[in-house]
mmCIF file of C-alpha atoms in Angstrom:
data_model
loop_
_atom_site.group_PDB
_atom_site.id
_atom_site.type_symbol
_atom_site.label_atom_id
_atom_site.label_comp_id
_atom_site.label_asym_id
_atom_site.label_seq_id
_atom_site.Cartn_x
_atom_site.Cartn_y
_atom_site.Cartn_z
ATOM 1 C CA MET A 1 0.000 0.000 0.000
ATOM 2 C CA ARG A 2 1.174 3.524 -0.746
ATOM 3 C CA VAL A 3 -0.137 7.046 -0.599
ATOM 4 C CA LYS A 4 -1.518 7.880 -4.032
ATOM 5 C CA MET A 5 -2.868 11.346 -3.265
ATOM 6 C CA ALA A 6 -3.156 13.694 -0.331
ATOM 7 C CA SER A 7 -4.719 17.122 -0.185
ATOM 8 C CA VAL A 8 -4.125 20.486 1.376
ATOM 9 C CA HIS A 9 -6.955 23.014 1.627
ATOM 10 C CA VAL A 10 -6.192 26.355 0.007
ATOM 11 C CA THR A 11 -8.044 29.651 -0.329
ATOM 12 C CA ASP A 12 -7.411 29.878 -4.076
ATOM 13 C CA PRO A 13 -6.461 26.717 -6.019
ATOM 14 C CA ALA A 14 -5.198 28.595 -9.107
ATOM 15 C CA LYS A 15 -2.980 30.862 -7.003
ATOM 16 C CA ALA A 16 -1.833 27.814 -5.023
ATOM 17 C CA HIS A 17 -0.951 26.011 -8.252
ATOM 18 C CA ALA A 18 1.209 28.932 -9.354
ATOM 19 C CA PHE A 19 2.982 29.092 -5.972
ATOM 20 C CA TYR A 20 3.519 25.350 -5.648
ATOM 21 C CA THR A 21 4.845 24.980 -9.211
ATOM 22 C CA GLU A 22 6.637 28.267 -9.916
ATOM 23 C CA VAL A 23 8.047 28.924 -6.435
ATOM 24 C CA LEU A 24 8.250 25.594 -4.599
ATOM 25 C CA GLY A 25 9.151 23.630 -7.734
ATOM 26 C CA PHE A 26 6.443 20.997 -7.989
ATOM 27 C CA ASP A 27 5.250 19.643 -11.361
ATOM 28 C CA THR A 28 1.658 19.803 -12.540
ATOM 29 C CA LEU A 29 0.008 16.393 -12.476
ATOM 30 C CA MET A 30 -3.391 17.765 -13.506
ATOM 31 C CA ALA A 31 -4.777 21.241 -14.123
ATOM 32 C CA MET A 32 -8.421 21.787 -15.004
ATOM 33 C CA PRO A 33 -9.029 25.501 -14.361
ATOM 34 C CA GLU A 34 -12.622 25.232 -15.564
ATOM 35 C CA HIS A 35 -13.262 22.893 -12.599
ATOM 36 C CA ASN A 36 -10.959 24.686 -10.141
ATOM 37 C CA LEU A 37 -8.970 21.422 -9.990
ATOM 38 C CA TYR A 38 -5.206 21.410 -9.576
ATOM 39 C CA ILE A 39 -2.970 18.511 -8.587
ATOM 40 C CA VAL A 40 0.813 18.772 -8.263
ATOM 41 C CA ARG A 41 3.572 16.283 -7.531
ATOM 42 C CA SER A 42 7.230 16.249 -6.653
ATOM 43 C CA ARG A 43 9.784 16.528 -9.445
ATOM 44 C CA ASP A 44 11.822 13.776 -7.782
ATOM 45 C CA ALA A 45 12.048 10.658 -9.920
ATOM 46 C CA GLY A 46 9.847 7.887 -8.605
ATOM 47 C CA MET A 47 7.643 10.209 -6.532
ATOM 48 C CA ALA A 48 4.183 9.776 -8.014
ATOM 49 C CA THR A 49 2.090 10.921 -5.035
ATOM 50 C CA GLY A 50 -0.268 13.685 -6.032
ATOM 51 C CA LEU A 51 -1.061 16.696 -3.879
ATOM 52 C CA LEU A 52 -4.566 18.005 -4.500
ATOM 53 C CA LEU A 53 -4.817 21.753 -3.947
ATOM 54 C CA GLU A 54 -8.284 21.504 -2.429
ATOM 55 C CA PRO A 55 -10.636 24.507 -2.363
ATOM 56 C CA SER A 56 -11.419 25.552 1.205
ATOM 57 C CA ASP A 57 -14.959 26.644 0.433
ATOM 58 C CA HIS A 58 -16.609 24.015 2.670
ATOM 59 C CA PRO A 59 -17.214 25.407 6.187
ATOM 60 C CA VAL A 60 -15.516 22.445 7.900
ATOM 61 C CA ALA A 61 -12.454 22.672 5.650
ATOM 62 C CA LYS A 62 -12.264 26.425 6.091
ATOM 63 C CA ALA A 63 -12.481 26.141 9.886
ATOM 64 C CA TYR A 64 -9.776 23.459 9.959
ATOM 65 C CA MET A 65 -7.445 25.446 7.722
ATOM 66 C CA GLU A 66 -8.003 28.708 9.603
ATOM 67 C CA GLY A 67 -7.591 26.935 12.962
ATOM 68 C CA LEU A 68 -4.208 25.490 12.001
ATOM 69 C CA HIS A 69 -3.078 28.839 10.624
ATOM 70 C CA ALA A 70 -4.166 30.720 13.755
ATOM 71 C CA LEU A 71 -2.068 28.335 15.863
ATOM 72 C CA GLY A 72 0.914 28.705 13.522
ATOM 73 C CA MET A 73 0.834 24.971 12.798
ATOM 74 C CA PRO A 74 1.943 23.582 9.433
ATOM 75 C CA ALA A 75 -0.772 21.944 7.361
ATOM 76 C CA ILE A 76 1.758 19.727 5.582
ATOM 77 C CA VAL A 77 5.462 18.797 5.709
ATOM 78 C CA PHE A 78 7.721 18.563 2.653
ATOM 79 C CA GLY A 79 11.112 16.875 2.708
ATOM 80 C CA VAL A 80 14.121 18.644 1.229
ATOM 81 C CA PRO A 81 17.756 17.523 1.104
ATOM 82 C CA ASP A 82 19.069 20.834 2.492
ATOM 83 C CA VAL A 83 16.739 23.091 4.495
ATOM 84 C CA ALA A 84 19.259 25.955 4.658
ATOM 85 C CA ALA A 85 19.671 25.997 0.872
ATOM 86 C CA ALA A 86 15.895 25.798 0.293
ATOM 87 C CA TYR A 87 15.369 28.614 2.809
ATOM 88 C CA GLU A 88 17.885 30.874 1.050
ATOM 89 C CA ARG A 89 16.497 30.116 -2.416
ATOM 90 C CA LEU A 90 12.876 30.668 -1.391
ATOM 91 C CA ARG A 91 13.621 33.733 0.722
ATOM 92 C CA GLY A 92 15.288 35.196 -2.376
ATOM 93 C CA GLN A 93 11.978 34.687 -4.193
ATOM 94 C CA GLY A 94 10.090 36.609 -1.522
ATOM 95 C CA VAL A 95 8.677 33.668 0.410
ATOM 96 C CA VAL A 96 7.747 34.589 3.987
ATOM 97 C CA PHE A 97 8.983 32.313 6.791
ATOM 98 C CA GLN A 98 7.998 32.069 10.460
ATOM 99 C CA GLY A 99 11.678 32.152 11.387
ATOM 100 C CA GLU A 100 15.044 30.805 10.349
ATOM 101 C CA PRO A 101 15.909 27.108 9.981
ATOM 102 C CA ALA A 102 16.271 25.410 13.348
ATOM 103 C CA GLU A 103 17.377 22.006 14.578
ATOM 104 C CA ASP A 104 15.558 19.916 17.160
ATOM 105 C CA PRO A 105 15.578 16.174 17.951
ATOM 106 C CA SER A 106 13.629 15.458 14.741
ATOM 107 C CA GLY A 107 16.160 17.266 12.538
ATOM 108 C CA VAL A 108 16.418 20.592 10.739
ATOM 109 C CA SER A 109 13.262 22.389 9.624
ATOM 110 C CA VAL A 110 11.712 25.745 8.813
ATOM 111 C CA VAL A 111 8.115 26.886 8.278
ATOM 112 C CA LEU A 112 6.895 29.044 5.384
ATOM 113 C CA ASP A 113 3.633 30.728 4.432
ATOM 114 C CA ASP A 114 2.239 29.305 1.181
ATOM 115 C CA THR A 115 0.232 32.509 0.422
ATOM 116 C CA VAL A 116 -3.042 30.547 0.207
ATOM 117 C CA GLY A 117 -3.866 30.018 3.867
ATOM 118 C CA ASN A 118 -1.306 27.508 5.109
ATOM 119 C CA PHE A 119 1.960 27.178 6.868
ATOM 120 C CA VAL A 120 4.194 24.525 5.300
ATOM 121 C CA GLN A 121 7.112 22.909 7.092
ATOM 122 C CA LEU A 122 10.253 22.029 5.177
ATOM 123 C CA HIS A 123 12.097 19.200 6.911
ATOM 124 C CA GLN A 124 15.569 18.017 5.995
ATOM 125 C CA ASP A 125 15.684 14.452 4.642
#
């Protein structure tokens, strides 16, 4: 068994698609603007898991997303080989972070704002 698709609720799927592909570097798996449907995936070879950029227009989804954001909690975690390098690259593109990369018992990580209602944690592989 494997994860085929996961989702993250976003305030604007089209804007999320642009951020996740143009800034974070994901590939488009599916884009159907007429249906407000966008799915991205990692560019890493062998990584076929899709990430559905789910509209947050349902009251339960909106409350969940806003609750996580209000607490400063990441909605999702992405693995990167070098958090410091990703931080510098993304900061240079204007991405807003909660702070600088930090190390704890789980490893090195940093949290960014995805511009569509979520905090995203980058964790070093």
